[in-house]
Amino acid sequence: MTGTHPLSPPQDVDRVVDGLFRRASGRLVSSLTRRLGAHHMDLAQECVQDALAQALHTWPYGGVPGEPEAWLYRVAVNRAIDALRRDNLGRAKLSDPTMIEELAHGQGHSPVVDDELAMMFMCCHPDIPPPHRVALTLKTVGGLSVDEIAAAFLIDPQTLAQRLVRAKRQIRDQQLVLDVPEPSQLPARLESLLDAIYLLFNEGYSAHSGDQLIKSDLCDEAIRLVRLLVADHRTNRPEVRALLALMLFHAAREASRTSIDGSLLLLAEQDRSLWNPELTAEAFRMFEQSMTGPKTPYHIEAAIASVHAASPSFPQTNWARIRELYDELLEFKPTPVIAMNRAIAVGHDAGPQAGLAALQVLARDPHLARYHLLPAAQAAFSVAIGAQTQAIAFYRLALELAPSAPDKRLLEAKLAAYREG
Amino acid sequence: MPKFMIIPREQPKGLTASPAEMEKILQKYMAWTANLAKAGKLDHGNKLKDGQGRVVGVFGGEKGPKVTVTDGPHMESKEIMGGYWVLNAADYNEAQALVMDCPHLQFGTLEIRQVDEM
């Protein structure tokens, strides 16, 4: 494809909108992979990376093109055509010459949102294990590098690279197709996609250490992906709206989760005036619109978040309702962590003794043996009943198990404050 | 006012950086040129056409020297120039001062040459 784009003067810096490269990279990789075929995913990624490098090497001198994304796509497509023609010359014909000609003549060009949706569905195919789904989605649609994803998940970049290789091999071997699934298959396929996005959001939201900037990128990316699903009539389903509501409720609280010195604050200590009213309002709207279908765990988790969002202060929280919701959630997902959260709700609802009793039962669960939030909760309820020695012992145990520096600082501050008080 | 051509050598690494990292570098360049333009110091800049070019040279062969034309420079080469700037400056000292904070210095060198306006 030839033709020149008018170049804006070099001083036109505003054209480079924040995040253009990462966003464009996701869209372009999706579109190009769709044109080339899923087995050419690596080539598509290389070509898009080349196009970004080309922009980096030339835009400083000539300015940002009038349509930056179209410029990038054209460069990436040209790279792909060159590479495929080279391959076809060198060895036996690997690629369909018609496909190359179509690419060369610009047929079916210009990336569309549908390409991104299709890519998400393929990366999150139910046959691909969930952690691999997340990694692949972030690499392709999210435009994050292996190092960035590895830093966010606190895993070795090589381990992550291997996950990506395995996931891509699976796509090739099973000949997975890059398409938005047919209506009959959509609900099941959507479930595995939402699983992955939920995992992605949790990873970004959790208090483990890691690069904070990338962490909030993960949350933003998860929200952006669900918004794409809500915006498309095929995927705008009740459970999708519930997941978006759930994430928006949490995102609205983001600013209040850390104190000025960067240490973590518990829900009880957060300054609720810092909660983002627009995001909360949107979350409530979305939550209301999610009530049109069967109840899913996302609905219940969104409901729990909505109870917190609706209460003016921590003590005024409707704990009885939260306890009920956790009971319901346990039926869907009988996991130890949800059981622990339920026990904490019991403590706030029926009193610290009841909470301690419920937590005591769970402390015997081997899955929770190394989970620092369990002794942390036991410590807090022990403080409430005035059992000093017991409270200090629980705090010490929690400190020992705390996985990250922010978690440790939070517990140390609690312990110190308690001893002084 | 005299004009000075700024010729960048080497390029920022693009192949291993993430899209976000590349964008950060690009924004530094754009902010730098924007500041120069605001101060009236940037005469113009030009990007060079992508992926094209010829290298012409005279080389000795068996039957004597011969003009040879090859395709290139190739994009893979880190020596390739993506473009150049022309700045307005009173003299070499000012031109030099103007490029001291150019983000390109992180990656390579800048050659400054005064345009001879006869």
Coordinates of C-alpha atoms in Angstrom, one line a residue:
Chain A
M1 CA 0.0 0.0 0.0
T2 CA 1.5 3.3 -1.0
G3 CA 0.4 6.9 -0.6
T4 CA 1.7 9.5 1.8
H5 CA 0.1 11.0 4.9
P6 CA 0.5 14.6 5.5
L7 CA 3.0 15.1 8.3
S8 CA 2.2 17.5 11.0
P9 CA 5.0 19.9 12.0
P10 CA 7.5 18.5 14.5
Q11 CA 6.2 20.7 17.3
D12 CA 2.8 19.0 17.3
V13 CA 3.5 17.0 20.4
D14 CA -0.1 16.6 21.5
R15 CA -0.8 14.1 18.8
V16 CA 1.2 11.5 20.7
V17 CA -1.6 10.8 23.1
D18 CA -0.8 9.0 26.2
G19 CA -0.8 5.3 25.8
L20 CA -1.1 5.4 22.0
F21 CA 1.6 2.8 21.4
R22 CA 0.3 0.3 23.9
R23 CA -3.3 0.6 22.8
A24 CA -2.4 0.7 19.1
S25 CA -0.1 -2.3 19.5
G26 CA -2.9 -4.4 20.9
R27 CA -5.3 -3.4 18.1
L28 CA -2.7 -3.8 15.3
V29 CA -1.5 -7.2 16.5
S30 CA -5.1 -8.4 16.7
S31 CA -5.9 -7.1 13.2
L32 CA -2.8 -8.3 11.5
T33 CA -3.0 -11.7 13.1
R34 CA -6.5 -12.0 11.9
R35 CA -5.4 -11.2 8.3
L36 CA -2.4 -13.5 8.4
G37 CA -4.0 -16.4 10.3
A38 CA -3.5 -17.4 13.9
H39 CA -0.4 -19.5 13.1
H40 CA 1.3 -16.2 12.1
M41 CA 0.8 -14.5 15.5
D42 CA 4.5 -14.2 16.1
L43 CA 5.1 -12.6 12.8
A44 CA 2.3 -10.2 13.4
Q45 CA 3.8 -9.2 16.8
E46 CA 7.2 -8.7 15.2
C47 CA 5.9 -6.6 12.5
V48 CA 3.9 -4.3 14.9
Q49 CA 7.0 -4.0 17.1
D50 CA 9.0 -3.0 14.0
A51 CA 6.4 -0.4 13.0
L52 CA 6.6 1.1 16.5
A53 CA 10.4 1.2 16.3
Q54 CA 10.1 2.8 12.9
A55 CA 7.8 5.5 14.4
L56 CA 10.3 6.0 17.2
H57 CA 13.1 6.4 14.6
T58 CA 11.4 8.9 12.3
W59 CA 8.6 10.8 14.0
P60 CA 11.1 12.9 16.0
Y61 CA 12.2 14.5 12.7
G62 CA 9.1 14.7 10.6
G63 CA 6.4 15.0 13.2
V64 CA 3.5 12.7 14.1
P65 CA 1.5 11.6 11.1
G66 CA -2.1 12.8 10.8
E67 CA -3.4 9.4 11.5
P68 CA -0.7 7.8 13.6
E69 CA -2.5 4.4 14.0
A70 CA -3.1 4.1 10.3
W71 CA 0.5 4.9 9.6
L72 CA 1.7 2.2 12.1
Y73 CA -0.7 -0.3 10.6
R74 CA 0.5 0.4 7.0
V75 CA 4.2 0.0 8.1
A76 CA 3.4 -3.3 10.0
V77 CA 1.4 -4.7 7.0
N78 CA 4.3 -3.8 4.6
R79 CA 6.7 -5.6 6.9
A80 CA 4.5 -8.7 7.0
I81 CA 4.2 -8.7 3.2
D82 CA 8.0 -8.5 2.8
A83 CA 8.5 -11.3 5.3
L84 CA 6.0 -13.6 3.7
R85 CA 7.3 -13.0 0.2
R86 CA 10.8 -13.7 1.4
D87 CA 9.6 -16.9 3.0
N88 CA 7.8 -18.0 -0.2
L89 CA 10.9 -17.3 -2.3
G90 CA 13.3 -19.1 0.1
R91 CA 11.5 -22.3 0.8
A92 CA 8.5 -24.2 -0.4
K93 CA 5.5 -21.9 -0.6
L94 CA 4.4 -21.4 3.0
S95 CA 1.8 -18.8 2.6
D96 CA -1.1 -18.4 0.4
P97 CA -0.1 -16.0 -2.4
T98 CA -3.6 -14.7 -2.7
M99 CA -3.6 -13.7 1.0
I100 CA -0.3 -11.8 0.4
E101 CA -1.7 -10.1 -2.6
E102 CA -4.9 -9.1 -0.7
L103 CA -2.7 -7.7 2.0
A104 CA -0.6 -5.8 -0.5
H105 CA -3.7 -4.2 -2.1
G106 CA -5.1 -3.1 1.2
Q107 CA -8.2 -5.3 1.1
G108 CA -10.1 -5.6 4.3
H109 CA -7.8 -3.2 6.0
S110 CA -8.1 -0.9 8.9
P111 CA -8.2 -2.4 12.4
V112 CA -11.6 -2.7 14.1
V113 CA -12.7 -3.5 17.6
D114 CA -14.0 -6.8 16.4
D115 CA -10.4 -7.9 15.8
E116 CA -9.6 -7.2 19.4
L117 CA -12.7 -9.1 20.7
A118 CA -11.8 -12.0 18.4
M119 CA -8.2 -12.0 19.7
M120 CA -9.4 -12.0 23.3
F121 CA -11.7 -15.0 22.7
M122 CA -8.9 -16.9 21.1
C123 CA -6.3 -16.1 23.8
C124 CA -8.9 -17.1 26.5
H125 CA -10.0 -20.3 24.9
P126 CA -11.2 -22.7 27.6
D127 CA -8.5 -25.3 26.5
I128 CA -5.8 -22.9 27.5
P129 CA -5.0 -22.9 31.3
P130 CA -6.1 -19.6 33.0
P131 CA -2.7 -18.2 33.8
H132 CA -1.6 -18.7 30.2
R133 CA -4.8 -17.1 29.0
V134 CA -4.0 -14.0 31.1
A135 CA -0.4 -13.8 29.9
L136 CA -1.3 -14.2 26.3
T137 CA -4.1 -11.6 26.4
L138 CA -1.8 -9.1 28.0
K139 CA 0.9 -9.7 25.5
T140 CA -1.3 -9.5 22.4
V141 CA -4.4 -7.3 23.2
G142 CA -2.8 -5.5 26.2
G143 CA 0.4 -4.5 24.4
L144 CA 2.6 -5.3 27.4
S145 CA 6.1 -6.8 27.1
V146 CA 7.2 -10.1 28.6
D147 CA 9.2 -8.2 31.2
E148 CA 6.3 -5.9 32.2
I149 CA 3.9 -8.9 32.6
A150 CA 6.5 -10.8 34.6
A151 CA 7.1 -7.9 36.8
A152 CA 3.4 -7.4 37.5
F153 CA 2.9 -11.1 38.3
L154 CA 6.2 -11.4 40.2
I155 CA 7.4 -14.3 38.2
D156 CA 10.5 -15.0 36.3
P157 CA 10.4 -13.5 32.7
Q158 CA 11.7 -16.9 31.4
T159 CA 8.8 -18.8 33.0
L160 CA 6.4 -16.3 31.5
A161 CA 8.0 -16.6 28.1
Q162 CA 7.6 -20.3 28.3
R163 CA 3.9 -20.0 29.2
L164 CA 3.5 -17.8 26.1
V165 CA 5.3 -20.3 23.9
R166 CA 3.1 -23.1 25.2
A167 CA -0.1 -21.2 24.7
K168 CA 0.8 -20.2 21.2
R169 CA 1.8 -23.8 20.4
Q170 CA -1.6 -24.8 21.6
I171 CA -3.3 -22.3 19.3
R172 CA -1.3 -23.7 16.4
D173 CA -1.8 -27.4 17.2
Q174 CA -5.5 -27.1 17.9
Q175 CA -5.9 -24.7 15.0
L176 CA -7.9 -22.3 17.1
V177 CA -9.7 -19.7 15.0
L178 CA -9.5 -16.0 15.5
D179 CA -13.2 -15.1 15.6
V180 CA -15.9 -14.0 18.0
P181 CA -17.7 -17.3 18.7
E182 CA -21.1 -18.2 17.3
P183 CA -24.1 -17.4 19.6
S184 CA -24.5 -21.1 20.6
Q185 CA -21.0 -21.3 21.9
L186 CA -20.7 -17.7 23.2
P187 CA -21.8 -18.2 26.8
A188 CA -19.3 -20.9 27.5
R189 CA -16.5 -19.1 25.7
L190 CA -17.4 -15.9 27.5
E191 CA -17.1 -17.6 30.8
S192 CA -13.4 -18.5 30.3
L193 CA -12.7 -15.0 28.9
L194 CA -14.3 -13.4 32.0
D195 CA -12.3 -15.8 34.3
A196 CA -9.1 -14.5 32.8
I197 CA -10.1 -10.8 33.0
Y198 CA -11.2 -11.3 36.6
L199 CA -7.8 -12.9 37.4
L200 CA -6.1 -10.0 35.6
F201 CA -8.0 -7.4 37.7
N202 CA -7.3 -9.2 40.9
E203 CA -3.6 -9.4 40.2
G204 CA -3.6 -5.7 39.5
Y205 CA -5.6 -4.9 42.6
S206 CA -3.9 -7.2 45.1
A207 CA -1.4 -5.7 47.5
H208 CA 1.6 -7.9 46.5
S209 CA 4.6 -5.8 45.7
G210 CA 5.7 -5.3 42.2
D211 CA 5.8 -2.2 40.1
Q212 CA 2.8 -0.1 41.2
L213 CA 2.5 1.7 37.9
I214 CA 2.2 -1.6 36.0
K215 CA -0.2 -2.9 38.7
S216 CA -2.6 -0.1 38.1
D217 CA -2.1 -0.6 34.3
L218 CA -3.4 -4.2 34.8
C219 CA -6.6 -2.9 36.5
D220 CA -7.1 -0.3 33.8
E221 CA -6.5 -2.9 31.1
A222 CA -9.0 -5.3 32.7
I223 CA -11.6 -2.5 32.8
R224 CA -10.9 -1.5 29.3
L225 CA -11.4 -5.1 28.0
V226 CA -14.7 -5.5 29.8
R227 CA -15.9 -2.2 28.5
L228 CA -15.1 -3.5 25.0
L229 CA -17.4 -6.5 25.8
V230 CA -20.2 -4.3 27.2
A231 CA -20.0 -2.1 24.1
D232 CA -20.6 -5.0 21.7
H233 CA -24.2 -6.3 21.4
R234 CA -23.1 -9.9 21.1
T235 CA -21.2 -9.9 24.4
N236 CA -23.1 -7.3 26.4
R237 CA -24.6 -9.9 28.7
P238 CA -25.7 -9.6 32.4
E239 CA -22.6 -11.4 33.8
V240 CA -20.3 -9.1 31.8
R241 CA -22.1 -6.0 33.2
A242 CA -21.8 -7.5 36.7
L243 CA -18.1 -8.0 36.3
L244 CA -17.7 -4.4 35.1
A245 CA -19.7 -3.2 38.1
L246 CA -17.6 -5.2 40.5
M247 CA -14.4 -3.8 39.0
L248 CA -15.6 -0.2 39.0
F249 CA -16.7 -0.4 42.7
H250 CA -13.1 -1.4 43.5
A251 CA -11.5 1.0 41.1
A252 CA -13.5 3.8 42.7
R253 CA -11.7 3.1 46.0
E254 CA -8.2 3.1 44.5
A255 CA -7.1 6.5 45.8
S256 CA -8.1 5.8 49.4
R257 CA -6.2 2.5 49.6
T258 CA -2.9 3.9 50.4
S259 CA -1.8 6.6 52.9
I260 CA 0.4 9.5 52.0
D261 CA 3.6 7.5 52.7
G262 CA 2.4 4.8 50.4
S263 CA 1.4 2.2 53.0
L264 CA -1.7 0.2 52.7
L265 CA -4.9 1.2 54.5
L266 CA -7.6 -1.2 55.5
L267 CA -11.2 -0.6 54.5
A268 CA -12.0 0.5 58.0
E269 CA -9.4 3.2 57.9
Q270 CA -10.0 4.5 54.4
D271 CA -11.1 8.1 53.9
R272 CA -14.4 7.5 52.1
S273 CA -14.5 11.1 50.7
L274 CA -11.6 10.0 48.4
W275 CA -13.8 7.4 46.7
N276 CA -14.4 8.4 43.1
P277 CA -18.1 9.4 42.9
E278 CA -18.3 9.1 39.1
L279 CA -16.9 5.6 39.1
T280 CA -19.1 4.6 42.0
A281 CA -22.2 6.0 40.2
E282 CA -21.3 4.2 37.0
A283 CA -20.7 1.0 39.1
F284 CA -24.2 1.3 40.6
R285 CA -25.8 1.9 37.2
M286 CA -23.9 -1.1 35.7
F287 CA -24.9 -3.2 38.7
E288 CA -28.5 -2.4 38.2
Q289 CA -28.3 -3.3 34.5
S290 CA -26.8 -6.6 35.4
M291 CA -29.9 -7.9 37.2
T292 CA -31.5 -9.0 34.0
G293 CA -30.1 -12.5 33.9
P294 CA -29.2 -15.5 36.1
K295 CA -27.1 -14.8 39.2
T296 CA -23.4 -15.4 38.8
P297 CA -20.5 -15.1 41.4
Y298 CA -19.8 -11.7 39.7
H299 CA -23.2 -10.5 40.7
I300 CA -22.7 -11.5 44.3
E301 CA -19.3 -10.0 44.5
A302 CA -20.6 -6.8 42.9
A303 CA -23.4 -6.8 45.5
I304 CA -20.9 -7.1 48.4
A305 CA -18.9 -4.2 46.9
S306 CA -22.1 -2.2 46.5
V307 CA -23.0 -2.6 50.2
H308 CA -19.6 -1.1 51.1
A309 CA -20.0 1.6 48.5
A310 CA -23.5 2.5 49.9
S311 CA -22.5 2.7 53.6
P312 CA -21.4 6.1 54.9
S313 CA -18.8 4.6 57.3
F314 CA -17.2 1.3 58.3
P315 CA -19.2 0.8 61.5
Q316 CA -22.5 1.7 59.7
T317 CA -21.9 -1.1 57.1
N318 CA -24.8 -3.5 56.8
W319 CA -22.8 -6.5 57.9
A320 CA -25.8 -8.8 58.2
R321 CA -26.4 -8.3 54.5
I322 CA -22.7 -8.9 53.7
R323 CA -22.7 -12.1 55.7
E324 CA -25.7 -13.3 53.7
L325 CA -24.0 -12.5 50.4
Y326 CA -20.9 -14.4 51.5
D327 CA -23.1 -17.4 52.4
E328 CA -24.5 -17.2 48.9
L329 CA -21.1 -16.8 47.3
L330 CA -19.8 -19.8 49.2
E331 CA -22.4 -21.9 47.5
F332 CA -21.0 -20.9 44.1
K333 CA -17.3 -20.9 45.1
P334 CA -16.6 -22.9 48.2
T335 CA -13.0 -21.6 48.6
P336 CA -11.1 -21.1 51.8
V337 CA -10.5 -17.4 51.2
I338 CA -14.2 -16.7 50.7
A339 CA -14.9 -18.7 53.8
M340 CA -12.5 -16.5 55.7
N341 CA -14.1 -13.3 54.4
R342 CA -17.4 -14.7 55.5
A343 CA -16.0 -15.4 59.0
I344 CA -14.8 -11.8 59.2
A345 CA -18.3 -10.6 58.2
V346 CA -19.7 -12.8 61.0
G347 CA -17.4 -11.0 63.4
H348 CA -18.6 -7.6 62.4
D349 CA -22.2 -8.7 62.4
A350 CA -22.5 -10.9 65.5
G351 CA -19.5 -9.6 67.5
P352 CA -15.8 -10.3 67.8
Q353 CA -16.3 -13.5 69.8
A354 CA -18.4 -15.0 67.1
G355 CA -15.8 -13.9 64.5
L356 CA -12.9 -15.5 66.5
A357 CA -14.8 -18.7 66.7
A358 CA -15.5 -18.8 63.0
L359 CA -11.9 -18.0 62.2
Q360 CA -10.6 -20.6 64.6
V361 CA -12.3 -23.3 62.7
L362 CA -10.8 -22.1 59.4
A363 CA -7.3 -21.8 60.9
R364 CA -7.2 -25.6 60.8
D365 CA -7.6 -25.6 57.0
P366 CA -4.1 -26.3 55.5
H367 CA -5.0 -24.0 52.5
L368 CA -5.1 -21.0 54.9
A369 CA -2.1 -22.0 57.0
R370 CA 0.2 -19.6 55.3
Y371 CA -2.3 -16.8 54.5
H372 CA -1.3 -13.8 56.6
L373 CA -4.8 -12.2 56.5
L374 CA -6.3 -14.9 58.7
P375 CA -4.1 -14.2 61.8
A376 CA -4.4 -10.5 61.0
A377 CA -8.2 -10.8 61.3
Q378 CA -7.8 -12.9 64.4
A379 CA -5.5 -10.2 65.9
A380 CA -8.0 -7.5 65.2
F381 CA -10.9 -9.4 66.8
S382 CA -8.6 -10.3 69.8
V383 CA -7.9 -6.5 70.2
A384 CA -11.7 -5.9 70.2
I385 CA -12.3 -8.3 73.2
G386 CA -9.2 -7.0 75.0
A387 CA -7.2 -10.2 74.8
Q388 CA -3.8 -8.6 74.6
T389 CA -1.4 -11.5 74.7
Q390 CA -3.4 -13.3 72.1
A391 CA -3.6 -10.3 69.8
I392 CA 0.1 -9.7 69.9
A393 CA 0.8 -13.4 69.1
F394 CA -1.6 -13.2 66.1
Y395 CA 0.0 -10.0 64.8
R396 CA 3.4 -11.6 65.0
L397 CA 2.2 -14.7 63.1
A398 CA 0.7 -12.5 60.4
L399 CA 3.9 -10.5 60.1
E400 CA 5.8 -13.7 59.6
L401 CA 3.5 -14.7 56.8
A402 CA 3.1 -11.4 55.1
P403 CA 4.2 -11.7 51.5
S404 CA 5.2 -8.1 50.7
A405 CA 6.8 -5.0 52.2
P406 CA 3.6 -2.9 52.2
D407 CA 1.7 -5.8 53.9
K408 CA 4.4 -6.0 56.6
R409 CA 4.5 -2.3 57.1
L410 CA 0.7 -2.2 57.6
L411 CA 0.9 -5.0 60.3
E412 CA 3.9 -3.5 62.0
A413 CA 2.1 -0.2 62.3
K414 CA -1.0 -2.0 63.7
L415 CA 1.1 -3.8 66.3
A416 CA 3.0 -0.7 67.3
A417 CA -0.1 1.3 67.6
Y418 CA -1.8 -1.4 69.7
R419 CA 1.2 -1.7 72.1
E420 CA 1.3 2.1 72.6
G421 CA -2.4 2.5 73.0
Chain B
M1 CA 20.5 33.7 11.4
P2 CA 22.9 30.9 10.6
K3 CA 21.5 27.4 10.3
F4 CA 22.9 24.3 11.7
M5 CA 22.2 20.8 10.6
I6 CA 21.9 18.2 13.4
I7 CA 22.7 14.7 12.1
P8 CA 21.8 11.9 14.6
R9 CA 23.9 8.8 14.6
E10 CA 22.7 5.5 16.0
Q11 CA 19.1 4.9 17.0
P12 CA 17.1 4.3 20.2
K13 CA 16.7 0.6 20.7
G14 CA 13.3 -0.5 19.5
L15 CA 13.4 -4.2 19.2
T16 CA 13.5 -5.2 22.8
A17 CA 11.7 -2.3 24.4
S18 CA 8.0 -2.5 25.2
P19 CA 5.4 -0.3 23.4
A20 CA 5.1 1.8 26.5
E21 CA 8.8 2.3 26.9
M22 CA 9.2 3.2 23.2
E23 CA 6.4 5.8 23.6
K24 CA 8.1 7.3 26.6
I25 CA 11.3 7.8 24.5
L26 CA 9.3 9.2 21.6
Q27 CA 7.6 11.7 23.9
K28 CA 10.9 12.9 25.1
Y29 CA 12.0 13.7 21.6
M30 CA 8.7 15.4 20.8
A31 CA 8.9 17.5 23.9
W32 CA 12.4 18.5 23.0
T33 CA 11.5 19.6 19.4
A34 CA 8.4 21.4 20.7
N35 CA 10.5 23.4 23.1
L36 CA 13.0 24.4 20.4
A37 CA 10.1 25.3 18.0
K38 CA 8.5 27.5 20.7
A39 CA 11.8 29.3 21.2
G40 CA 12.1 29.9 17.4
K41 CA 15.2 27.7 17.3
L42 CA 13.9 24.9 15.1
D43 CA 14.0 25.8 11.4
H44 CA 12.7 22.4 10.3
G45 CA 13.1 18.7 10.6
N46 CA 12.7 16.0 8.0
K47 CA 12.1 12.3 8.3
L48 CA 13.7 10.2 5.6
K49 CA 11.6 7.8 3.6
D50 CA 11.3 4.4 5.2
G51 CA 12.9 1.2 4.0
Q52 CA 14.4 2.7 0.9
G53 CA 17.7 4.1 -0.3
R54 CA 20.7 3.3 -2.5
V55 CA 24.4 3.2 -1.8
V56 CA 26.5 4.2 -4.7
G57 CA 30.2 3.6 -4.8
V58 CA 33.2 3.0 -7.1
F59 CA 34.9 -0.2 -6.3
G60 CA 37.9 -1.9 -7.9
G61 CA 37.1 -5.1 -9.9
E62 CA 39.1 -7.5 -12.0
K63 CA 38.7 -5.2 -15.0
G64 CA 39.4 -2.0 -13.1
P65 CA 37.2 0.4 -10.9
K66 CA 33.5 0.2 -11.5
V67 CA 30.5 2.1 -10.2
T68 CA 28.4 -0.2 -8.0
V69 CA 24.9 0.5 -6.7
T70 CA 23.4 -1.5 -3.9
D71 CA 20.1 -1.3 -2.1
G72 CA 20.2 0.1 1.3
P73 CA 20.8 1.4 3.8
H74 CA 18.8 -1.4 5.5
M75 CA 16.4 -0.8 8.3
E76 CA 18.2 -3.4 10.4
S77 CA 21.3 -1.3 10.4
K78 CA 21.6 0.8 13.6
E79 CA 23.7 3.4 11.7
I80 CA 20.7 4.4 9.6
M81 CA 19.5 7.9 9.9
G82 CA 15.8 8.3 10.5
G83 CA 15.9 12.0 9.8
Y84 CA 17.6 15.3 10.7
W85 CA 16.9 18.7 12.1
V86 CA 18.0 22.2 11.1
L87 CA 18.3 24.7 13.9
N88 CA 18.7 28.5 14.0
A89 CA 21.6 29.5 16.1
A90 CA 24.1 32.4 16.3
D91 CA 27.1 30.2 16.2
Y92 CA 28.5 26.7 16.9
N93 CA 28.5 27.5 20.6
E94 CA 24.8 28.2 20.7
A95 CA 24.0 25.2 18.5
Q96 CA 25.9 23.0 20.8
A97 CA 24.1 24.4 23.8
L98 CA 20.8 23.8 22.1
V99 CA 21.4 20.1 21.7
M100 CA 22.9 19.5 25.1
D101 CA 19.5 18.2 26.5
C102 CA 18.5 16.3 23.3
P103 CA 17.2 12.9 24.4
H104 CA 19.1 11.4 21.5
L105 CA 22.3 11.7 23.4
Q106 CA 21.1 8.7 25.5
F107 CA 21.4 6.5 22.4
G108 CA 24.1 7.9 20.2
T109 CA 25.9 11.0 19.0
L110 CA 24.8 14.2 17.2
E111 CA 26.9 15.7 14.5
I112 CA 26.5 19.5 14.2
R113 CA 27.3 21.1 10.8
Q114 CA 26.7 24.7 9.9
V115 CA 24.9 25.2 6.6
D116 CA 27.1 27.4 4.3
E117 CA 24.8 30.0 2.9
M118 CA 26.7 31.7 0.2

